[in-house]
Every structure is written in structure tokens, then in C-alpha cells.
Amino acid sequence: MKLYEVEARRWLQEAENDLRVVRTLVRGRHYAAACFYSQQAAEKALKALLYDRRVRPPFTHSVAELLRQCAALVPSLGSMEAEASLLDQYYIPTRYPDALPAPAVPSQRYTSQQARAARRSAERIVAAVRSALGVSG
């Protein structure tokens, strides 16, 4: 197996693990963390696709930016811009109190509805990447 294939598998494996973590966090009512891990799952899945296509992923955490690059390689991914935009808003403010207006704190700001929407968006992106990579399940 070549280096890019190994990296693609590693990144996809972590994306799938992050999705499992999201499900646990939602059940435990840790909604801010669930939103963040949803963003992470999508980011890692898209980086897996870039590695698979022998493209070194850029140093970014923007799901929307990664999606644009991946859609240039797999056009069907372009239909997921709304999901990417939703997930991008959870990268920083879900973790840092100073990213929110006082007196809000991340652990009390996010709702079940937001966490579930983030999870669904991440699941769609990960599933699309799996399909593009020809990975079943």
C-alpha cells in the first residue's frame, strides 16, 4: 500500500471514530462537544479524500474550503455546501468562552437540535467520502 493510500485510510478511520464519539456525546447531552466533533469528522473525511487522490491537504480546518477542493475532484460533493457551512461555525465557539458573547459559555449555549443537525451533516459528508473512496459500510 502506498503512502497516500495509508494516509487516506488513517484519516477516514479517525473521521468514523469521531462520528461514534458524536453519537455518545449527543446521548450524554454534551451538545457543544458533539457539534465540534461533527466538524472534525467532516474535516478528516475530506482530508482522507484528498490524500486518496494524491493531493496533500491544505493546512486548514474549514470544511467548506476542503469541500470546494474535493468537489473539484468529485463533483457530486459540491451539493453539500450547506452542510459544510453549518459545520464550520462549530470549530472555535464550541470550545472557547471568549468566542461567544459574555456571559455565554459553550457547554451551555448549544442545543440538542444543533448537535443533531451537525451530526447529520457530518454523517452525510463522511458517507459521501466513503462512497467516493469505494469503501462500504
N, CA, C and O atoms as a GROMACS GRO file, in nm:
protein
  548
    1MET      N    1   0.084  -0.118   0.000
    1MET     CA    2   0.000   0.000   0.000
    1MET      C    3   0.089   0.125   0.000
    1MET      O    4   0.188   0.132   0.073
    2LYS      N    5   0.052   0.221  -0.081
    2LYS     CA    6   0.133   0.343  -0.094
    2LYS      C    7   0.100   0.443   0.016
    2LYS      O    8  -0.006   0.436   0.080
    3LEU      N    9   0.193   0.535   0.037
    3LEU     CA   10   0.180   0.633   0.145
    3LEU      C   11   0.047   0.708   0.141
    3LEU      O   12  -0.018   0.722   0.245
    4TYR      N   13   0.005   0.756   0.024
    4TYR     CA   14  -0.120   0.830   0.016
    4TYR      C   15  -0.240   0.742   0.052
    4TYR      O   16  -0.334   0.789   0.116
    5GLU      N   17  -0.236   0.616   0.013
    5GLU     CA   18  -0.345   0.524   0.048
    5GLU      C   19  -0.350   0.500   0.198
    5GLU      O   20  -0.457   0.495   0.258
    6VAL      N   21  -0.233   0.486   0.258
    6VAL     CA   22  -0.225   0.467   0.403
    6VAL      C   23  -0.281   0.590   0.474
    6VAL      O   24  -0.359   0.577   0.568
    7GLU      N   25  -0.241   0.707   0.429
    7GLU     CA   26  -0.289   0.830   0.492
    7GLU      C   27  -0.440   0.845   0.475
    7GLU      O   28  -0.509   0.885   0.569
    8ALA      N   29  -0.491   0.813   0.358
    8ALA     CA   30  -0.635   0.822   0.335
    8ALA      C   31  -0.710   0.732   0.432
    8ALA      O   32  -0.811   0.774   0.489
    9ARG      N   33  -0.664   0.612   0.450
    9ARG     CA   34  -0.730   0.518   0.543
    9ARG      C   35  -0.722   0.568   0.687
    9ARG      O   36  -0.818   0.558   0.762
   10ARG      N   37  -0.606   0.622   0.724
   10ARG     CA   38  -0.590   0.672   0.861
   10ARG      C   39  -0.687   0.786   0.889
   10ARG      O   40  -0.753   0.789   0.993
   11TRP      N   41  -0.696   0.880   0.795
   11TRP     CA   42  -0.784   0.995   0.815
   11TRP      C   43  -0.931   0.953   0.815
   11TRP      O   44  -1.009   1.004   0.894
   12LEU      N   45  -0.968   0.861   0.727
   12LEU     CA   46  -1.107   0.814   0.725
   12LEU      C   47  -1.140   0.738   0.853
   12LEU      O   48  -1.250   0.753   0.908
   13GLN      N   49  -1.048   0.659   0.901
   13GLN     CA   50  -1.070   0.585   1.026
   13GLN      C   51  -1.097   0.682   1.141
   13GLN      O   52  -1.186   0.658   1.223
   14GLU      N   53  -1.022   0.790   1.148
   14GLU     CA   54  -1.044   0.888   1.255
   14GLU      C   55  -1.175   0.964   1.236
   14GLU      O   56  -1.241   0.997   1.334
   15ALA      N   57  -1.212   0.991   1.113
   15ALA     CA   58  -1.342   1.056   1.087
   15ALA      C   59  -1.455   0.968   1.137
   15ALA      O   60  -1.549   1.016   1.201
   16GLU      N   61  -1.446   0.839   1.109
   16GLU     CA   62  -1.550   0.746   1.154
   16GLU      C   63  -1.551   0.734   1.306
   16GLU      O   64  -1.658   0.724   1.367
   17ASN      N   65  -1.434   0.736   1.367
   17ASN     CA   66  -1.428   0.734   1.513
   17ASN      C   67  -1.493   0.860   1.571
   17ASN      O   68  -1.566   0.853   1.669
   18ASP      N   69  -1.465   0.974   1.511
   18ASP     CA   70  -1.525   1.099   1.558
   18ASP      C   71  -1.678   1.092   1.551
   18ASP      O   72  -1.746   1.143   1.640
   19LEU      N   73  -1.733   1.030   1.447
   19LEU     CA   74  -1.878   1.014   1.438
   19LEU      C   75  -1.932   0.929   1.553
   19LEU      O   76  -2.038   0.958   1.608
   20ARG      N   77  -1.859   0.825   1.590
   20ARG     CA   78  -1.902   0.743   1.705
   20ARG      C   79  -1.900   0.827   1.832
   20ARG      O   80  -1.989   0.816   1.916
   21VAL      N   81  -1.798   0.910   1.846
   21VAL     CA   82  -1.788   0.999   1.962
   21VAL      C   83  -1.907   1.095   1.964
   21VAL      O   84  -1.965   1.120   2.069
   22VAL      N   85  -1.943   1.149   1.848
   22VAL     CA   86  -2.056   1.242   1.839
   22VAL      C   87  -2.183   1.175   1.892
   22VAL      O   88  -2.257   1.236   1.970
   23ARG      N   89  -2.208   1.054   1.852
   23ARG     CA   90  -2.330   0.984   1.896
   23ARG      C   91  -2.332   0.970   2.048
   23ARG      O   92  -2.436   0.988   2.111
   24THR      N   93  -2.218   0.937   2.106
   24THR     CA   94  -2.207   0.926   2.251
   24THR      C   95  -2.229   1.062   2.318
   24THR      O   96  -2.299   1.071   2.419
   25LEU      N   97  -2.171   1.165   2.262
   25LEU     CA   98  -2.184   1.299   2.319
   25LEU      C   99  -2.329   1.349   2.314
   25LEU      O  100  -2.376   1.411   2.409
   26VAL      N  101  -2.398   1.322   2.204
   26VAL     CA  102  -2.538   1.364   2.194
   26VAL      C  103  -2.622   1.292   2.299
   26VAL      O  104  -2.704   1.354   2.367
   27ARG      N  105  -2.600   1.161   2.313
   27ARG     CA  106  -2.675   1.086   2.415
   27ARG      C  107  -2.646   1.140   2.555
   27ARG      O  108  -2.735   1.140   2.641
   28GLY      N  109  -2.524   1.184   2.578
   28GLY     CA  110  -2.485   1.237   2.708
   28GLY      C  111  -2.518   1.385   2.726
   28GLY      O  112  -2.486   1.443   2.830
   29ARG      N  113  -2.582   1.446   2.626
   29ARG     CA  114  -2.622   1.587   2.630
   29ARG      C  115  -2.505   1.684   2.635
   29ARG      O  116  -2.514   1.792   2.693
   30HIS      N  117  -2.396   1.644   2.574
   30HIS     CA  118  -2.278   1.731   2.561
   30HIS      C  119  -2.282   1.792   2.421
   30HIS      O  120  -2.206   1.752   2.332
   31TYR      N  121  -2.371   1.887   2.404
   31TYR     CA  122  -2.404   1.934   2.270
   31TYR      C  123  -2.293   2.016   2.204
   31TYR      O  124  -2.271   2.003   2.084
   32ALA      N  125  -2.225   2.099   2.279
   32ALA     CA  126  -2.116   2.178   2.220
   32ALA      C  127  -2.007   2.085   2.168
   32ALA      O  128  -1.958   2.102   2.056
   33ALA      N  129  -1.970   1.988   2.249
   33ALA     CA  130  -1.866   1.893   2.208
   33ALA      C  131  -1.913   1.810   2.088
   33ALA      O  132  -1.834   1.779   1.999
   34ALA      N  133  -2.041   1.774   2.085
   34ALA     CA  134  -2.095   1.698   1.972
   34ALA      C  135  -2.086   1.779   1.843
   34ALA      O  136  -2.054   1.726   1.738
   35CYS      N  137  -2.116   1.909   1.853
   35CYS     CA  138  -2.104   1.995   1.735
   35CYS      C  139  -1.959   2.002   1.688
   35CYS      O  140  -1.931   1.992   1.568
   36PHE      N  141  -1.867   2.019   1.782
   36PHE     CA  142  -1.725   2.026   1.746
   36PHE      C  143  -1.678   1.896   1.681
   36PHE      O  144  -1.612   1.899   1.577
   37TYR      N  145  -1.709   1.782   1.741
   37TYR     CA  146  -1.664   1.655   1.684
   37TYR      C  147  -1.731   1.626   1.550
   37TYR      O  148  -1.674   1.555   1.467
   38SER      N  149  -1.849   1.679   1.527
   38SER     CA  150  -1.911   1.666   1.395
   38SER      C  151  -1.828   1.740   1.291
   38SER      O  152  -1.803   1.689   1.182
   39GLN      N  153  -1.784   1.861   1.327
   39GLN     CA  154  -1.697   1.937   1.237
   39GLN      C  155  -1.569   1.860   1.210
   39GLN      O  156  -1.523   1.852   1.096
   40GLN      N  157  -1.512   1.802   1.314
   40GLN     CA  158  -1.387   1.727   1.300
   40GLN      C  159  -1.405   1.605   1.210
   40GLN      O  160  -1.318   1.575   1.128
   41ALA      N  161  -1.516   1.535   1.224
   41ALA     CA  162  -1.540   1.416   1.141
   41ALA      C  163  -1.544   1.453   0.993
   41ALA      O  164  -1.482   1.386   0.911
   42ALA      N  165  -1.614   1.560   0.961
   42ALA     CA  166  -1.623   1.603   0.821
   42ALA      C  167  -1.487   1.649   0.769
   42ALA      O  168  -1.448   1.614   0.658
   43GLU      N  169  -1.417   1.727   0.849
   43GLU     CA  170  -1.284   1.775   0.808
   43GLU      C  171  -1.191   1.657   0.778
   43GLU      O  172  -1.124   1.656   0.675
   44LYS      N  173  -1.187   1.560   0.867
   44LYS     CA  174  -1.096   1.446   0.849
   44LYS      C  175  -1.136   1.360   0.730
   44LYS      O  176  -1.050   1.310   0.658
   45ALA      N  177  -1.266   1.343   0.708
   45ALA     CA  178  -1.311   1.265   0.593
   45ALA      C  179  -1.268   1.332   0.462
   45ALA      O  180  -1.220   1.265   0.371
   46LEU      N  181  -1.286   1.463   0.454
   46LEU     CA  182  -1.247   1.534   0.332
   46LEU      C  183  -1.096   1.529   0.310
   46LEU      O  184  -1.050   1.519   0.196
   47LYS      N  185  -1.020   1.537   0.417
   47LYS     CA  186  -0.875   1.524   0.404
   47LYS      C  187  -0.838   1.383   0.358
   47LYS      O  188  -0.742   1.365   0.284
   48ALA      N  189  -0.914   1.283   0.402
   48ALA     CA  190  -0.891   1.146   0.355
   48ALA      C  191  -0.908   1.138   0.204
   48ALA      O  192  -0.829   1.074   0.135
   49LEU      N  193  -1.012   1.202   0.154
   49LEU     CA  194  -1.036   1.200   0.009
   49LEU      C  195  -0.922   1.268  -0.066
   49LEU      O  196  -0.878   1.218  -0.170
   50LEU      N  197  -0.876   1.379  -0.015
   50LEU     CA  198  -0.763   1.446  -0.081
   50LEU      C  199  -0.640   1.356  -0.084
   50LEU      O  200  -0.574   1.344  -0.186
   51TYR      N  201  -0.610   1.294   0.029
   51TYR     CA  202  -0.496   1.201   0.031
   51TYR      C  203  -0.516   1.089  -0.071
   51TYR      O  204  -0.422   1.052  -0.143
   52ASP      N  205  -0.637   1.034  -0.077
   52ASP     CA  206  -0.663   0.926  -0.172
   52ASP      C  207  -0.637   0.970  -0.315
   52ASP      O  208  -0.593   0.890  -0.398
   53ARG      N  209  -0.664   1.096  -0.344
   53ARG     CA  210  -0.644   1.148  -0.479
   53ARG      C  211  -0.504   1.206  -0.497
   53ARG      O  212  -0.476   1.275  -0.595
   54ARG      N  213  -0.416   1.176  -0.402
   54ARG     CA  214  -0.276   1.216  -0.406
   54ARG      C  215  -0.257   1.368  -0.403
   54ARG      O  216  -0.168   1.424  -0.467
   55VAL      N  217  -0.343   1.432  -0.326
   55VAL     CA  218  -0.336   1.576  -0.304
   55VAL      C  219  -0.308   1.598  -0.156
   55VAL      O  220  -0.383   1.551  -0.071
   56ARG      N  221  -0.202   1.667  -0.128
   56ARG     CA  222  -0.172   1.696   0.013
   56ARG      C  223  -0.272   1.801   0.062
   56ARG      O  224  -0.281   1.910   0.006
   57PRO      N  225  -0.348   1.769   0.167
   57PRO     CA  226  -0.448   1.864   0.216
   57PRO      C  227  -0.384   1.994   0.263
   57PRO      O  228  -0.274   1.994   0.319
   58PRO      N  229  -0.453   2.104   0.241
   58PRO     CA  230  -0.400   2.232   0.289
   58PRO      C  231  -0.410   2.238   0.441
   58PRO      O  232  -0.487   2.164   0.503
   59PHE      N  233  -0.333   2.327   0.499
   59PHE     CA  234  -0.342   2.347   0.643
   59PHE      C  235  -0.462   2.438   0.670
   59PHE      O  236  -0.448   2.560   0.676
   60THR      N  237  -0.577   2.377   0.685
   60THR     CA  238  -0.700   2.450   0.714
   60THR      C  239  -0.791   2.359   0.793
   60THR      O  240  -0.782   2.236   0.787
   61HIS      N  241  -0.880   2.422   0.868
   61HIS     CA  242  -0.982   2.346   0.939
   61HIS      C  243  -1.120   2.378   0.882
   61HIS      O  244  -1.221   2.336   0.938
   62SER      N  245  -1.124   2.451   0.772
   62SER     CA  246  -1.251   2.489   0.711
   62SER      C  247  -1.307   2.374   0.628
   62SER      O  248  -1.249   2.334   0.527
   63VAL      N  249  -1.421   2.323   0.672
   63VAL     CA  250  -1.487   2.216   0.598
   63VAL      C  251  -1.530   2.269   0.461
   63VAL      O  252  -1.520   2.197   0.361
   64ALA      N  253  -1.576   2.393   0.454
   64ALA     CA  254  -1.620   2.450   0.326
   64ALA      C  255  -1.504   2.459   0.227
   64ALA      O  256  -1.519   2.428   0.109
   65GLU      N  257  -1.389   2.502   0.274
   65GLU     CA  258  -1.272   2.512   0.186
   65GLU      C  259  -1.228   2.373   0.138
   65GLU      O  260  -1.200   2.354   0.020
   66LEU      N  261  -1.224   2.278   0.229
   66LEU     CA  262  -1.187   2.141   0.191
   66LEU      C  263  -1.290   2.082   0.094
   66LEU      O  264  -1.254   2.013   0.000
   67LEU      N  265  -1.417   2.110   0.119
   67LEU     CA  266  -1.522   2.060   0.031
   67LEU      C  267  -1.505   2.115  -0.110
   67LEU      O  268  -1.522   2.042  -0.208
   68ARG      N  269  -1.473   2.244  -0.122
   68ARG     CA  270  -1.451   2.302  -0.256
   68ARG      C  271  -1.339   2.229  -0.329
   68ARG      O  272  -1.351   2.199  -0.448
   69GLN      N  273  -1.231   2.200  -0.259
   69GLN     CA  274  -1.120   2.129  -0.322
   69GLN      C  275  -1.161   1.987  -0.361
   69GLN      O  276  -1.127   1.939  -0.469
   70CYS      N  277  -1.235   1.922  -0.274
   70CYS     CA  278  -1.278   1.785  -0.303
   70CYS      C  279  -1.381   1.782  -0.415
   70CYS      O  280  -1.381   1.690  -0.497
   71ALA      N  281  -1.468   1.883  -0.421
   71ALA     CA  282  -1.570   1.887  -0.526
   71ALA      C  283  -1.506   1.905  -0.664
   71ALA      O  284  -1.565   1.866  -0.764
   72ALA      N  285  -1.388   1.964  -0.669
   72ALA     CA  286  -1.317   1.975  -0.797
   72ALA      C  287  -1.274   1.837  -0.845
   72ALA      O  288  -1.256   1.815  -0.965
   73LEU      N  289  -1.257   1.744  -0.751
   73LEU     CA  290  -1.217   1.607  -0.784
   73LEU      C  291  -1.337   1.513  -0.795
   73LEU      O  292  -1.338   1.421  -0.877
   74VAL      N  293  -1.438   1.538  -0.712
   74VAL     CA  294  -1.560   1.456  -0.709
   74VAL      C  295  -1.677   1.555  -0.710
   74VAL      O  296  -1.724   1.597  -0.604
   75PRO      N  297  -1.726   1.592  -0.829
   75PRO     CA  298  -1.826   1.698  -0.840
   75PRO      C  299  -1.952   1.679  -0.756
   75PRO      O  300  -2.013   1.777  -0.713
   76SER      N  301  -1.993   1.556  -0.731
   76SER     CA  302  -2.115   1.534  -0.652
   76SER      C  303  -2.105   1.591  -0.510
   76SER      O  304  -2.207   1.617  -0.447
   77LEU      N  305  -1.984   1.610  -0.461
   77LEU     CA  306  -1.967   1.667  -0.328
   77LEU      C  307  -2.008   1.814  -0.323
   77LEU      O  308  -2.035   1.867  -0.215
   78GLY      N  309  -2.013   1.879  -0.436
   78GLY     CA  310  -2.050   2.020  -0.440
   78GLY      C  311  -2.189   2.048  -0.388
   78GLY      O  312  -2.220   2.162  -0.354
   79SER      N  313  -2.272   1.946  -0.381
   79SER     CA  314  -2.409   1.965  -0.331
   79SER      C  315  -2.416   1.974  -0.179
   79SER      O  316  -2.524   1.988  -0.122
   80MET      N  317  -2.302   1.966  -0.112
   80MET     CA  318  -2.301   1.964   0.034
   80MET      C  319  -2.248   2.093   0.095
   80MET      O  320  -2.197   2.094   0.208
   81GLU      N  321  -2.260   2.202   0.022
   81GLU     CA  322  -2.210   2.330   0.072
   81GLU      C  323  -2.281   2.373   0.200
   81GLU      O  324  -2.217   2.428   0.290
   82ALA      N  325  -2.411   2.350   0.209
   82ALA     CA  326  -2.485   2.390   0.329
   82ALA      C  327  -2.435   2.315   0.451
   82ALA      O  328  -2.420   2.373   0.559
   83GLU      N  329  -2.409   2.186   0.435
   83GLU     CA  330  -2.357   2.106   0.546
   83GLU      C  331  -2.220   2.157   0.590
   83GLU      O  332  -2.192   2.169   0.710
   84ALA      N  333  -2.135   2.188   0.493
   84ALA     CA  334  -2.001   2.238   0.524
   84ALA      C  335  -2.007   2.371   0.598
   84ALA      O  336  -1.936   2.392   0.696
   85SER      N  337  -2.093   2.460   0.551
   85SER     CA  338  -2.106   2.591   0.617
   85SER      C  339  -2.158   2.577   0.759
   85SER      O  340  -2.111   2.645   0.850
   86LEU      N  341  -2.254   2.488   0.778
   86LEU     CA  342  -2.306   2.464   0.912
   86LEU      C  343  -2.195   2.417   1.005
   86LEU      O  344  -2.181   2.468   1.116
   87LEU      N  345  -2.117   2.322   0.960
   87LEU     CA  346  -2.013   2.264   1.045
   87LEU      C  347  -1.900   2.363   1.074
   87LEU      O  348  -1.842   2.361   1.182
   88ASP      N  349  -1.869   2.448   0.978
   88ASP     CA  350  -1.761   2.545   1.001
   88ASP      C  351  -1.787   2.637   1.119
   88ASP      O  352  -1.693   2.681   1.185
   89GLN      N  353  -1.912   2.666   1.146
   89GLN     CA  354  -1.942   2.757   1.256
   89GLN      C  355  -1.916   2.694   1.393
   89GLN      O  356  -1.922   2.763   1.495
   90TYR      N  357  -1.886   2.565   1.397
   90TYR     CA  358  -1.865   2.497   1.525
   90TYR      C  359  -1.719   2.472   1.558
   90TYR      O  360  -1.690   2.411   1.662
   91TYR      N  361  -1.627   2.517   1.476
   91TYR     CA  362  -1.486   2.485   1.502
   91TYR      C  363  -1.432   2.555   1.626
   91TYR      O  364  -1.367   2.490   1.708
   92ILE      N  365  -1.455   2.682   1.643
   92ILE     CA  366  -1.398   2.755   1.757
   92ILE      C  367  -1.499   2.782   1.869
   92ILE      O  368  -1.469   2.751   1.984
   93PRO      N  369  -1.616   2.838   1.840
   93PRO     CA  370  -1.703   2.880   1.951
   93PRO      C  371  -1.760   2.766   2.036
   93PRO      O  372  -1.811   2.792   2.145
   94THR      N  373  -1.751   2.645   1.989
   94THR     CA  374  -1.797   2.532   2.072
   94THR      C  375  -1.699   2.498   2.183
   94THR      O  376  -1.730   2.418   2.271
   95ARG      N  377  -1.581   2.560   2.178
   95ARG     CA  378  -1.477   2.524   2.275
   95ARG      C  379  -1.428   2.639   2.361
   95ARG      O  380  -1.379   2.616   2.472
   96TYR      N  381  -1.438   2.761   2.313
   96TYR     CA  382  -1.375   2.872   2.383
   96TYR      C  383  -1.477   2.976   2.429
   96TYR      O  384  -1.550   3.030   2.346
   97PRO      N  385  -1.483   3.004   2.558
   97PRO     CA  386  -1.579   3.102   2.608
   97PRO      C  387  -1.562   3.240   2.545
   97PRO      O  388  -1.660   3.311   2.523
   98ASP      N  389  -1.438   3.280   2.515
   98ASP     CA  390  -1.418   3.413   2.459
   98ASP      C  391  -1.459   3.424   2.311
   98ASP      O  392  -1.450   3.531   2.252
   99ALA      N  393  -1.504   3.315   2.254
   99ALA     CA  394  -1.555   3.318   2.117
   99ALA      C  395  -1.706   3.347   2.115
   99ALA      O  396  -1.766   3.360   2.009
  100LEU      N  397  -1.765   3.355   2.234
  100LEU     CA  398  -1.907   3.383   2.248
  100LEU      C  399  -1.925   3.512   2.328
  100LEU      O  400  -1.838   3.548   2.407
  101PRO      N  401  -2.036   3.580   2.307
  101PRO     CA  402  -2.061   3.699   2.389
  101PRO      C  403  -2.087   3.659   2.534
  101PRO      O  404  -2.159   3.562   2.561
  102ALA      N  405  -2.029   3.733   2.628
  102ALA     CA  406  -2.048   3.705   2.770
  102ALA      C  407  -2.196   3.727   2.804
  102ALA      O  408  -2.259   3.815   2.747
  103PRO      N  409  -2.249   3.652   2.893
  103PRO     CA  410  -2.188   3.553   2.982
  103PRO      C  411  -2.197   3.410   2.928
  103PRO      O  412  -2.175   3.315   3.003
  104ALA      N  413  -2.227   3.394   2.799
  104ALA     CA  414  -2.243   3.260   2.743
  104ALA      C  415  -2.115   3.179   2.751
  104ALA      O  416  -2.004   3.232   2.739
  105VAL      N  417  -2.132   3.049   2.773
  105VAL     CA  418  -2.020   2.954   2.768
  105VAL      C  419  -2.062   2.841   2.675
  105VAL      O  420  -2.180   2.806   2.668
  106PRO      N  421  -1.967   2.783   2.604
  106PRO     CA  422  -2.002   2.680   2.505
  106PRO      C  423  -2.086   2.565   2.561
  106PRO      O  424  -2.181   2.522   2.497
  107SER      N  425  -2.051   2.516   2.677
  107SER     CA  426  -2.120   2.398   2.730
  107SER      C  427  -2.268   2.423   2.759
  107SER      O  428  -2.344   2.328   2.775
  108GLN      N  429  -2.309   2.549   2.765
  108GLN     CA  430  -2.450   2.580   2.792
  108GLN      C  431  -2.519   2.649   2.675
  108GLN      O  432  -2.638   2.679   2.682
  109ARG      N  433  -2.447   2.672   2.569
  109ARG     CA  434  -2.501   2.750   2.457
  109ARG      C  435  -2.567   2.665   2.349
  109ARG      O  436  -2.663   2.709   2.285
  110TYR      N  437  -2.518   2.546   2.329
  110TYR     CA  438  -2.563   2.464   2.216
  110TYR      C  439  -2.674   2.369   2.257
  110TYR      O  440  -2.680   2.322   2.370
  111THR      N  441  -2.763   2.342   2.161
  111THR     CA  442  -2.884   2.264   2.189
  111THR      C  443  -2.878   2.125   2.126
  111THR      O  444  -2.793   2.096   2.041
  112SER      N  445  -2.970   2.043   2.169
  112SER     CA  446  -2.986   1.910   2.110
  112SER      C  447  -3.012   1.921   1.960
  112SER      O  448  -2.956   1.846   1.881
  113GLN      N  449  -3.096   2.015   1.922
  113GLN     CA  450  -3.129   2.033   1.780
  113GLN      C  451  -3.004   2.069   1.699
  113GLN      O  452  -2.984   2.015   1.591
  114GLN      N  453  -2.922   2.158   1.751
  114GLN     CA  454  -2.799   2.195   1.680
  114GLN      C  455  -2.704   2.076   1.670
  114GLN      O  456  -2.644   2.051   1.565
  115ALA      N  457  -2.690   2.002   1.779
  115ALA     CA  458  -2.600   1.887   1.780
  115ALA      C  459  -2.646   1.780   1.682
  115ALA      O  460  -2.565   1.720   1.612
  116ARG      N  461  -2.775   1.757   1.677
  116ARG     CA  462  -2.828   1.655   1.585
  116ARG      C  463  -2.815   1.699   1.439
  116ARG      O  464  -2.786   1.617   1.352
  117ALA      N  465  -2.836   1.826   1.413
  117ALA     CA  466  -2.817   1.877   1.276
  117ALA      C  467  -2.670   1.868   1.235
  117ALA      O  468  -2.640   1.832   1.121
  118ALA      N  469  -2.581   1.900   1.327
  118ALA     CA  470  -2.438   1.888   1.298
  118ALA      C  471  -2.400   1.743   1.272
  118ALA      O  472  -2.325   1.713   1.179
  119ARG      N  473  -2.453   1.654   1.353
  119ARG     CA  474  -2.425   1.511   1.334
  119ARG      C  475  -2.473   1.464   1.197
  119ARG      O  476  -2.400   1.396   1.125
  120ARG      N  477  -2.595   1.502   1.160
  120ARG     CA  478  -2.648   1.461   1.028
  120ARG      C  479  -2.561   1.516   0.914
  120ARG      O  480  -2.535   1.446   0.816
  121SER      N  481  -2.518   1.640   0.928
  121SER     CA  482  -2.432   1.699   0.824
  121SER      C  483  -2.301   1.624   0.812
  121SER      O  484  -2.255   1.594   0.702
  122ALA      N  485  -2.241   1.593   0.926
  122ALA     CA  486  -2.115   1.518   0.924
  122ALA      C  487  -2.136   1.378   0.867
  122ALA      O  488  -2.054   1.330   0.789
  123GLU      N  489  -2.245   1.313   0.906
  123GLU     CA  490  -2.272   1.179   0.854
  123GLU      C  491  -2.287   1.181   0.702
  123GLU      O  492  -2.239   1.090   0.634
  124ARG      N  493  -2.353   1.282   0.649
  124ARG     CA  494  -2.369   1.293   0.503
  124ARG      C  495  -2.235   1.309   0.433
  124ARG      O  496  -2.209   1.244   0.332
  125ILE      N  497  -2.151   1.395   0.488
  125ILE     CA  498  -2.020   1.418   0.426
  125ILE      C  499  -1.934   1.294   0.435
  125ILE      O  500  -1.870   1.255   0.337
  126VAL      N  501  -1.929   1.230   0.551
  126VAL     CA  502  -1.848   1.109   0.567
  126VAL      C  503  -1.899   1.000   0.474
  126VAL      O  504  -1.819   0.930   0.411
  127ALA      N  505  -2.030   0.984   0.464
  127ALA     CA  506  -2.086   0.881   0.375
  127ALA      C  507  -2.050   0.910   0.229
  127ALA      O  508  -2.019   0.818   0.153
  128ALA      N  509  -2.055   1.036   0.189
  128ALA     CA  510  -2.020   1.071   0.051
  128ALA      C  511  -1.873   1.044   0.022
  128ALA      O  512  -1.838   0.998  -0.086
  129VAL      N  513  -1.789   1.071   0.120
  129VAL     CA  514  -1.645   1.042   0.103
  129VAL      C  515  -1.624   0.892   0.094
  129VAL      O  516  -1.549   0.844   0.009
  130ARG      N  517  -1.689   0.817   0.182
  130ARG     CA  518  -1.677   0.670   0.176
  130ARG      C  519  -1.717   0.619   0.038
  130ARG      O  520  -1.649   0.534  -0.020
  131SER      N  521  -1.826   0.672  -0.014
  131SER     CA  522  -1.872   0.631  -0.147
  131SER      C  523  -1.769   0.666  -0.254
  131SER      O  524  -1.740   0.585  -0.342
  132ALA      N  525  -1.714   0.787  -0.246
  132ALA     CA  526  -1.613   0.830  -0.344
  132ALA      C  527  -1.487   0.744  -0.336
  132ALA      O  528  -1.419   0.723  -0.436
  133LEU      N  529  -1.458   0.694  -0.216
  133LEU     CA  530  -1.340   0.609  -0.198
  133LEU      C  531  -1.370   0.462  -0.227
  133LEU      O  532  -1.279   0.380  -0.229
  134GLY      N  533  -1.497   0.430  -0.250
  134GLY     CA  534  -1.534   0.291  -0.274
  134GLY      C  535  -1.528   0.205  -0.150
  134GLY      O  536  -1.504   0.085  -0.158
  135VAL      N  537  -1.551   0.269  -0.035
  135VAL     CA  538  -1.548   0.197   0.093
  135VAL      C  539  -1.692   0.169   0.133
  135VAL      O  540  -1.775   0.260   0.136
  136SER      N  541  -1.722   0.045   0.164
  136SER     CA  542  -1.860   0.009   0.201
  136SER      C  543  -1.882   0.026   0.351
  136SER      O  544  -1.788   0.041   0.430
  137GLY      N  545  -2.011   0.022   0.386
  137GLY     CA  546  -2.047   0.018   0.527
  137GLY      C  547  -2.065   0.148   0.588
  137GLY      O  548  -2.096   0.157   0.707
   0.00000   0.00000   0.00000
